[in-house]
Amino acid sequence: MFFLQGGKFMKAYFSNRAYAAVLAETTEKIKTETGGLFLGAVRDGNWYIVESIDPGPKSIFEVAYFEYDQKYTQHLINKIANLYDQPLGLIGLWHRHPGSFDQFSTTDNGTNAKYAAMRECGAISALVNIDPGFRLTVYHVARPCHYMIIPYEIGDHLLPPELLQLKTPERFMNMMENILYPAAKTSRASVSLAQFMQSVTPALAKYQCALPAAEDAACGDAVQEQLINAVFDDISFLADEIGIEVSLTLKDKFLILYQDTAGGIERMVFLYSLQQQGIILSYGQDCYQYHPGLLKEAHTAPASRLSDVFSKLFFL
């Protein structure tokens, strides 16, 4: 049976690699529970699963209990997603249940509700059973926590080709140069970061949050690495597609994008909030819950009306 989301039939599509990863993890932990996280994209009611991330070496694997190694999975999510040309998001998760039990526990409900809250369209959550052979059941989780079984298919040919495309070496080379040698001020006109942010503010409104306390911001080399990986696509987007020349610097707990203008320095600051377990973007007096590709999404959102705004752009 097919189910509707926003008037469209829902279905999940696994890349060959993602499905193989689920099988491999299940095989490796065949005597206990285990699980993983899904990276991909949601388009027109279709859930495209490009990667399945393993749960990590410090996970708890028991016959009737399983817990993710959260620090490891967050690190690996950023590493893997950074390889792809298109932004990949965390769209769901899976785990194994003992025997033929293919319903969610109370603990599972809390976890699924958390993932569903991350997107307006909810999330997907899959259960693996060995009864006696491998069996996968894929559920759509609507907010706050409503379940529907949805069908799935497997095969790279079923996914949009661009979702499987890796970044080119040239893109990584450009990023390295931007980090190592911040763009010097030139005579070439640059689009204003302030004007861009003004135009996308309506689309960012739903992600607005409170400014974290200074002690809430995580620090360390791993955090800085995570911040760079997360904002990679948006930095490239601002430079390559919008024409905004920014410099990049890492300072303690913060990743700072800045633009030196005649009116002063414009700053966009990224940090990792321990309390919110996610990246926060701070600009001016406003803060937003950030995910990779957010600025590009805001740019294309109807609320930003960029076709009107950028027809009136001023230059520095």
Coordinates of C-alpha atoms in Angstrom, one line a residue:
M1 CA 0.0 0.0 0.0
F2 CA 1.2 3.5 -0.8
F3 CA 0.8 6.5 1.5
L4 CA 0.4 10.2 0.8
Q5 CA 2.4 13.1 2.0
G6 CA 1.2 16.5 0.8
G7 CA -0.9 14.8 -1.8
K8 CA 1.9 12.7 -3.2
F9 CA 2.7 9.0 -2.8
M10 CA 5.7 8.3 -0.4
K11 CA 8.4 5.9 -1.2
A12 CA 12.0 5.2 -0.1
Y13 CA 14.9 4.5 -2.4
F14 CA 18.2 3.1 -1.2
S15 CA 21.4 3.5 -3.1
N16 CA 23.3 0.2 -3.6
R17 CA 25.9 1.5 -1.1
A18 CA 23.4 2.5 1.6
Y19 CA 21.5 -0.8 1.4
A20 CA 24.8 -2.8 1.5
A21 CA 25.8 -0.8 4.6
V22 CA 22.7 -1.9 6.4
L23 CA 23.3 -5.5 5.5
A24 CA 27.0 -5.3 6.4
E25 CA 26.2 -3.8 9.9
T26 CA 23.5 -6.4 10.5
T27 CA 25.8 -9.2 9.6
E28 CA 28.7 -7.9 11.7
K29 CA 26.4 -7.6 14.8
I30 CA 24.2 -10.6 14.0
K31 CA 23.8 -11.7 17.6
T32 CA 22.8 -8.3 19.0
E33 CA 20.9 -5.2 18.2
T34 CA 22.6 -2.6 16.1
G35 CA 21.6 0.3 13.8
G36 CA 22.7 3.3 11.7
L37 CA 21.8 6.7 10.4
F38 CA 20.5 7.6 6.9
L39 CA 21.9 10.5 4.9
G40 CA 20.1 11.7 1.8
A41 CA 17.4 14.0 0.5
V42 CA 13.6 14.3 0.3
R43 CA 12.0 15.3 -2.9
D44 CA 8.3 15.3 -3.8
G45 CA 7.5 12.7 -1.2
N46 CA 10.4 10.5 -2.1
W47 CA 13.0 9.6 0.4
Y48 CA 16.4 9.1 -1.2
I49 CA 18.9 7.3 1.0
V50 CA 22.4 7.8 -0.3
E51 CA 24.4 6.7 2.7
S52 CA 23.9 4.6 5.8
I53 CA 26.3 5.6 8.6
D54 CA 27.4 2.9 11.0
P55 CA 26.6 3.5 14.7
G56 CA 30.2 3.8 16.0
P57 CA 32.7 1.7 18.0
K58 CA 31.5 3.0 21.4
S59 CA 27.8 2.1 20.8
I60 CA 26.1 -0.3 23.2
F61 CA 25.2 -3.5 21.5
E62 CA 23.1 -5.9 23.5
V63 CA 20.5 -8.6 22.6
A64 CA 17.6 -6.4 23.4
Y65 CA 19.1 -2.9 23.7
F66 CA 21.1 -0.6 21.4
E67 CA 22.5 2.9 21.8
Y68 CA 24.4 5.0 19.3
D69 CA 27.9 6.4 19.7
Q70 CA 26.7 10.0 19.1
K71 CA 30.0 11.8 18.9
Y72 CA 31.3 9.3 16.4
T73 CA 28.2 9.4 14.2
Q74 CA 28.1 13.2 14.2
H75 CA 31.8 13.2 13.1
L76 CA 31.2 10.7 10.4
I77 CA 28.0 12.3 9.1
N78 CA 29.9 15.5 8.4
K79 CA 32.8 13.6 6.8
I80 CA 30.7 11.6 4.5
A81 CA 28.2 14.4 3.5
N82 CA 31.2 16.7 2.7
L83 CA 32.2 14.3 -0.1
Y84 CA 29.0 14.8 -2.1
D85 CA 28.3 17.6 -4.6
Q86 CA 24.7 18.0 -3.4
P87 CA 24.0 18.8 0.3
L88 CA 22.9 15.6 2.1
G89 CA 20.8 15.8 5.2
L90 CA 20.2 13.5 8.1
I91 CA 16.8 12.1 7.1
G92 CA 16.3 9.1 9.4
L93 CA 17.7 6.1 11.1
W94 CA 17.4 2.3 11.4
H95 CA 18.0 -0.3 14.1
R96 CA 17.5 -4.0 14.6
H97 CA 14.9 -5.6 16.9
P98 CA 15.0 -9.1 18.3
G99 CA 13.0 -11.8 16.6
S100 CA 9.9 -10.7 14.7
F101 CA 9.2 -7.6 16.9
D102 CA 8.7 -4.9 14.2
Q103 CA 7.0 -2.2 16.3
F104 CA 8.7 0.7 18.1
S105 CA 9.3 0.8 21.9
T106 CA 8.6 3.7 24.1
T107 CA 12.3 4.6 23.9
D108 CA 12.2 4.4 20.1
N109 CA 9.2 6.7 20.1
G110 CA 11.2 9.4 21.8
T111 CA 14.1 9.0 19.4
N112 CA 11.9 9.0 16.4
A113 CA 10.0 12.1 17.6
K114 CA 13.3 13.9 17.9
Y115 CA 14.3 13.0 14.3
A116 CA 10.9 13.9 12.9
A117 CA 11.0 17.3 14.6
M118 CA 14.1 18.2 12.5
R119 CA 12.1 18.5 9.3
E120 CA 8.6 19.6 8.4
C121 CA 8.2 16.4 6.4
G122 CA 9.3 14.3 9.4
A123 CA 11.8 11.5 9.1
I124 CA 12.1 7.8 8.2
S125 CA 12.8 5.1 10.7
A126 CA 13.5 1.5 9.7
L127 CA 13.5 -1.8 11.6
V128 CA 15.5 -4.8 10.8
N129 CA 14.3 -8.3 11.9
I130 CA 15.9 -11.7 11.4
D131 CA 13.0 -14.1 11.4
P132 CA 14.7 -16.2 10.2
G133 CA 16.0 -14.2 7.2
F134 CA 16.8 -10.5 6.8
R135 CA 13.6 -8.3 6.8
L136 CA 13.5 -4.5 6.6
T137 CA 10.4 -2.5 7.4
V138 CA 10.6 1.3 6.6
Y139 CA 8.3 3.7 8.4
H140 CA 7.6 7.3 7.8
V141 CA 7.5 9.3 11.1
A142 CA 5.2 12.3 10.9
R143 CA 5.5 15.0 13.6
P144 CA 5.2 14.6 16.5
C145 CA 5.3 10.8 16.3
H146 CA 2.9 9.1 13.9
Y147 CA 3.9 6.0 11.9
M148 CA 3.1 4.7 8.5
I149 CA 4.8 1.8 6.7
I150 CA 6.1 3.0 3.2
P151 CA 7.4 0.8 0.4
Y152 CA 11.1 0.9 -0.7
E153 CA 13.3 -0.1 -3.6
I154 CA 17.0 -0.5 -4.0
G155 CA 19.3 0.6 -6.8
D156 CA 21.5 3.6 -7.9
H157 CA 19.5 3.9 -11.1
L158 CA 16.4 4.9 -9.0
L159 CA 18.0 7.9 -7.4
P160 CA 18.5 11.3 -9.1
P161 CA 22.0 11.1 -10.5
E162 CA 23.1 14.4 -9.0
L163 CA 22.6 13.0 -5.5
L164 CA 25.3 10.4 -6.1
Q165 CA 27.7 12.9 -7.6
L166 CA 30.9 13.5 -5.6
K167 CA 32.6 16.9 -5.3
T168 CA 35.4 17.3 -7.8
P169 CA 39.0 17.7 -6.7
E170 CA 38.9 21.3 -8.0
R171 CA 36.2 22.2 -5.5
F172 CA 38.3 21.0 -2.6
M173 CA 41.3 22.8 -4.0
N174 CA 39.3 26.1 -4.1
M175 CA 38.2 25.6 -0.6
M176 CA 41.7 25.0 0.6
E177 CA 42.9 28.2 -1.0
N178 CA 40.0 30.2 0.6
I179 CA 40.9 28.9 4.0
L180 CA 44.7 29.2 3.7
Y181 CA 44.8 32.5 1.8
P182 CA 41.7 34.6 2.7
A183 CA 40.6 36.7 -0.3
A184 CA 42.5 40.0 -0.4
K185 CA 40.5 43.1 -1.1
T186 CA 40.5 43.8 -4.8
S187 CA 39.0 46.4 -7.0
R188 CA 36.4 44.0 -8.3
A189 CA 33.0 44.8 -7.1
S190 CA 31.5 42.3 -4.6
V191 CA 27.9 41.6 -3.7
S192 CA 27.1 42.7 -0.1
L193 CA 26.7 40.0 2.5
A194 CA 24.4 42.3 4.4
Q195 CA 22.0 42.7 1.4
F196 CA 22.0 38.9 0.9
M197 CA 21.1 38.2 4.5
Q198 CA 18.4 40.9 4.5
S199 CA 16.8 39.1 1.5
V200 CA 16.8 35.6 3.0
T201 CA 15.7 36.6 6.5
P202 CA 12.0 35.7 5.9
A203 CA 13.0 32.2 4.8
L204 CA 15.3 31.8 7.8
A205 CA 12.6 32.9 10.3
K206 CA 11.5 29.3 11.1
Y207 CA 15.0 28.4 12.2
Q208 CA 15.4 31.3 14.6
C209 CA 16.6 30.5 18.1
A210 CA 18.1 32.1 21.2
L211 CA 21.8 32.9 21.3
P212 CA 23.6 30.2 23.2
A213 CA 25.6 31.1 26.3
A214 CA 29.4 31.3 25.8
E215 CA 30.0 28.2 28.0
D216 CA 27.5 26.3 25.8
A217 CA 29.7 26.5 22.8
A218 CA 31.9 23.4 22.2
C219 CA 35.6 23.9 21.4
G220 CA 38.5 21.9 20.1
D221 CA 40.0 20.8 16.7
A222 CA 37.2 18.3 16.1
V223 CA 34.6 21.0 16.5
Q224 CA 36.4 23.4 14.1
E225 CA 36.7 20.6 11.6
Q226 CA 33.0 19.9 11.9
L227 CA 32.1 23.5 11.4
I228 CA 34.2 23.8 8.3
N229 CA 32.7 20.6 6.8
A230 CA 29.2 21.8 7.6
V231 CA 29.4 25.2 5.9
F232 CA 31.6 24.1 2.9
D233 CA 28.7 24.1 0.4
D234 CA 27.2 27.4 1.6
I235 CA 30.6 29.1 1.4
S236 CA 31.0 27.8 -2.2
F237 CA 27.5 28.9 -3.0
L238 CA 28.0 32.4 -1.7
A239 CA 31.2 32.8 -3.7
D240 CA 30.4 31.0 -6.9
E241 CA 26.7 31.6 -7.4
I242 CA 26.0 34.9 -5.6
G243 CA 29.4 36.6 -6.0
I244 CA 29.9 37.4 -2.3
E245 CA 33.6 37.7 -1.5
V246 CA 34.1 36.6 2.1
S247 CA 37.2 35.7 4.2
L248 CA 37.2 32.8 6.6
T249 CA 38.8 32.5 10.0
L250 CA 38.8 30.1 12.9
K251 CA 38.9 31.6 16.4
D252 CA 38.6 29.4 19.5
K253 CA 35.0 28.1 19.5
F254 CA 33.9 30.0 16.4
L255 CA 34.1 29.8 12.6
I256 CA 33.7 33.4 11.3
L257 CA 32.9 34.5 7.7
Y258 CA 33.6 38.2 7.3
Q259 CA 33.4 40.8 4.6
D260 CA 35.4 44.0 4.8
T261 CA 33.2 46.8 3.5
A262 CA 33.4 50.6 3.4
G263 CA 30.9 50.7 6.3
G264 CA 32.8 48.3 8.4
I265 CA 33.2 44.5 8.8
E266 CA 30.2 42.3 8.3
R267 CA 30.4 39.0 10.2
M268 CA 28.6 35.7 10.1
V269 CA 29.5 33.4 13.0
F270 CA 29.0 29.6 13.4
L271 CA 29.4 27.7 16.6
Y272 CA 28.4 24.3 17.9
S273 CA 25.8 24.4 20.8
L274 CA 26.2 21.6 23.3
Q275 CA 22.7 22.1 24.7
Q276 CA 21.0 22.1 21.3
Q277 CA 23.3 19.4 19.9
G278 CA 23.7 21.3 16.7
I279 CA 25.3 24.2 14.8
I280 CA 24.1 27.8 15.4
L281 CA 24.5 30.6 12.8
S282 CA 24.7 34.1 14.3
Y283 CA 24.3 37.2 12.2
G284 CA 23.7 40.6 13.7
Q285 CA 21.2 40.3 16.5
D286 CA 19.7 37.0 15.2
C287 CA 20.6 33.4 15.6
Y288 CA 19.4 30.4 13.6
Q289 CA 19.6 26.6 13.9
Y290 CA 21.9 25.8 11.0
H291 CA 22.2 22.7 8.8
P292 CA 24.4 22.2 5.7
G293 CA 23.0 24.1 2.7
L294 CA 20.7 26.3 4.7
L295 CA 21.7 29.5 3.0
K296 CA 21.3 28.1 -0.4
E297 CA 17.8 26.7 0.6
A298 CA 16.9 30.1 1.9
H299 CA 18.1 31.7 -1.3
T300 CA 15.7 29.5 -3.4
A301 CA 12.7 29.8 -1.0
P302 CA 9.7 31.8 -2.3
A303 CA 9.8 33.9 0.9
S304 CA 13.2 35.4 0.0
R305 CA 12.0 36.7 -3.4
L306 CA 15.6 36.9 -4.5
S307 CA 14.7 37.5 -8.2
D308 CA 13.3 40.9 -7.0
V309 CA 15.9 41.7 -4.4
F310 CA 19.0 40.9 -6.6
S311 CA 17.7 43.0 -9.4
K312 CA 18.3 45.9 -7.1
L313 CA 21.6 44.9 -5.6
F314 CA 24.1 47.5 -4.6
F315 CA 27.8 47.0 -4.7
L316 CA 30.6 48.0 -2.3

